[in-house]
Short mmCIF file of C-alpha atoms in Angstrom, two decimals:
data_model
loop_
_atom_site.label_atom_id
_atom_site.label_comp_id
_atom_site.label_asym_id
_atom_site.label_seq_id
_atom_site.Cartn_x
_atom_site.Cartn_y
_atom_site.Cartn_z
CA VAL A 44 0.00 0.00 0.00
CA GLN A 45 1.28 3.44 -0.91
CA LEU A 46 0.04 6.97 -0.40
CA GLN A 47 1.18 9.47 -2.96
CA ALA A 48 0.82 13.14 -2.13
CA SER A 49 1.09 15.69 -4.93
CA GLY A 50 0.06 19.16 -6.00
CA GLY A 51 2.43 21.36 -4.07
CA GLY A 52 4.27 24.25 -5.62
CA LEU A 53 4.92 27.96 -5.55
CA VAL A 54 1.91 30.25 -5.45
CA GLN A 55 1.40 33.94 -4.81
CA PRO A 56 -0.50 35.17 -1.77
CA GLY A 57 -4.21 34.96 -2.42
CA GLY A 58 -3.77 32.11 -4.84
CA SER A 59 -5.02 28.53 -4.75
CA LEU A 60 -3.62 25.03 -4.89
CA ARG A 61 -5.18 21.60 -4.72
CA LEU A 62 -3.25 18.83 -3.04
CA SER A 63 -4.01 15.19 -3.78
CA CYS A 64 -3.39 12.09 -1.70
CA ALA A 65 -3.84 8.94 -3.77
CA ALA A 66 -3.80 5.43 -2.34
CA SER A 67 -2.66 2.47 -4.37
CA GLY A 68 -1.95 -1.18 -3.81
CA SER A 69 -3.94 -3.87 -2.06
CA ILE A 70 -6.65 -1.69 -0.58
CA VAL A 71 -10.40 -1.88 -0.33
CA SER A 72 -11.12 1.67 0.69
CA ILE A 73 -9.81 4.74 2.44
CA ASP A 74 -11.34 5.44 5.83
CA ALA A 75 -10.24 8.51 7.78
CA VAL A 76 -7.72 10.92 6.30
CA ARG A 77 -5.83 13.80 7.85
CA TRP A 78 -3.67 16.46 6.27
CA PHE A 79 -0.80 17.78 8.35
CA ARG A 80 1.75 20.45 7.60
CA GLN A 81 5.16 21.32 8.93
CA PRO A 82 6.27 24.92 8.43
CA PRO A 83 10.01 25.59 8.27
CA GLY A 84 11.55 25.27 11.73
CA LYS A 85 8.23 24.39 13.36
CA GLN A 86 6.41 21.29 14.51
CA ARG A 87 3.98 19.35 12.40
CA GLU A 88 0.38 20.46 12.87
CA LEU A 89 -3.00 19.08 11.90
CA VAL A 90 -4.67 21.08 9.15
CA ALA A 91 -7.77 19.15 8.11
CA ALA A 92 -9.43 15.80 8.64
CA VAL A 93 -12.25 13.76 7.20
CA THR A 94 -13.74 10.67 8.78
CA GLY A 95 -14.93 7.57 6.99
CA GLY A 96 -18.40 9.03 7.33
CA ASP A 97 -17.32 12.26 5.64
CA ILE A 98 -17.35 14.42 8.74
CA THR A 99 -14.77 17.13 8.31
CA ASP A 100 -12.80 19.26 10.71
CA TYR A 101 -10.28 22.04 10.23
CA ALA A 102 -7.66 23.94 12.14
CA ASN A 103 -8.88 27.43 13.02
CA SER A 104 -6.13 28.93 10.91
CA VAL A 105 -7.52 27.42 7.70
CA LYS A 106 -11.28 27.38 8.31
CA GLY A 107 -13.15 28.96 5.46
CA ARG A 108 -10.12 28.73 3.17
CA PHE A 109 -9.30 25.02 2.94
CA THR A 110 -11.64 22.19 1.99
CA ILE A 111 -10.95 18.49 2.36
CA SER A 112 -12.84 16.12 0.09
CA ARG A 113 -12.62 12.60 -1.23
CA ASP A 114 -13.24 10.61 -4.40
CA ASN A 115 -13.78 7.06 -3.25
CA ALA A 116 -13.76 5.64 -6.77
CA LYS A 117 -10.31 7.12 -7.38
CA LYS A 118 -9.16 6.30 -3.82
CA THR A 119 -7.99 9.86 -3.56
CA VAL A 120 -8.44 12.62 -1.01
CA TYR A 121 -7.98 16.27 -1.86
CA LEU A 122 -7.14 19.43 0.01
CA GLN A 123 -8.34 22.51 -1.82
CA MET A 124 -6.48 25.53 -0.51
CA ASN A 125 -7.76 29.01 -1.35
CA SER A 126 -6.75 32.50 -0.28
CA LEU A 127 -3.30 31.22 0.54
CA LYS A 128 -1.10 33.21 2.87
CA PRO A 129 2.67 33.18 3.41
CA ASP A 130 1.98 31.49 6.77
CA ASP A 131 0.61 28.50 4.85
CA THR A 132 4.10 27.77 3.56
CA ALA A 133 4.98 24.28 4.73
CA VAL A 134 5.53 20.70 3.73
CA TYR A 135 2.11 19.06 3.63
CA TYR A 136 1.60 15.41 4.52
CA CYS A 137 -1.39 13.13 4.24
CA ASN A 138 -2.11 10.39 6.71
CA ALA A 139 -4.79 7.81 5.99
CA VAL A 140 -6.41 4.86 7.68
CA ILE A 141 -6.90 2.28 4.96
CA LEU A 142 -8.95 -0.87 4.83
CA THR A 143 -6.61 -3.36 3.19
CA ASP A 144 -7.62 -6.40 1.20
CA ARG A 145 -6.75 -8.44 4.28
CA ARG A 146 -9.71 -6.70 5.92
CA THR A 147 -7.55 -4.88 8.43
CA PHE A 148 -7.35 -1.15 9.05
CA GLN A 149 -3.85 0.27 8.90
CA GLY A 150 -2.40 3.75 8.96
CA TYR A 151 -0.10 5.11 6.29
CA TRP A 152 1.75 8.32 5.59
CA GLY A 153 2.33 9.89 2.23
CA GLN A 154 5.53 11.65 1.40
CA GLY A 155 5.43 15.39 1.89
CA THR A 156 4.63 17.92 -0.78
CA LEU A 157 6.03 21.43 -0.46
CA VAL A 158 3.74 24.44 -0.65
CA THR A 159 5.42 27.83 -0.85
CA VAL A 160 3.32 30.98 -0.72
CA SER A 161 5.38 33.97 -1.75
CA SER A 162 5.30 36.96 -4.04
#
């Protein structure tokens, strides 16, 4: 099982990016997913989460600007980021609980994807 995070890049303040977290391998479905970020020189922090029942939650710093969503058919979870600010600059990581084809739930991390917000 692998999680592949993508979509990071350089964007100007006020711009938008959409991050993707795609699962592949011997999986049945993606259950809960969380997006974390780690700004330069700081600790990793939780940004957004979605449960298996599609209940979402967000850090106060991103509420109203970020949206987490999922495409179960594509086994992919997205993080739409709008109105980006320089403080959003960080390496973003996805973490997912996956139902494997062995019918067990296991947690996985994707590799980070760098988001830089700068003019």
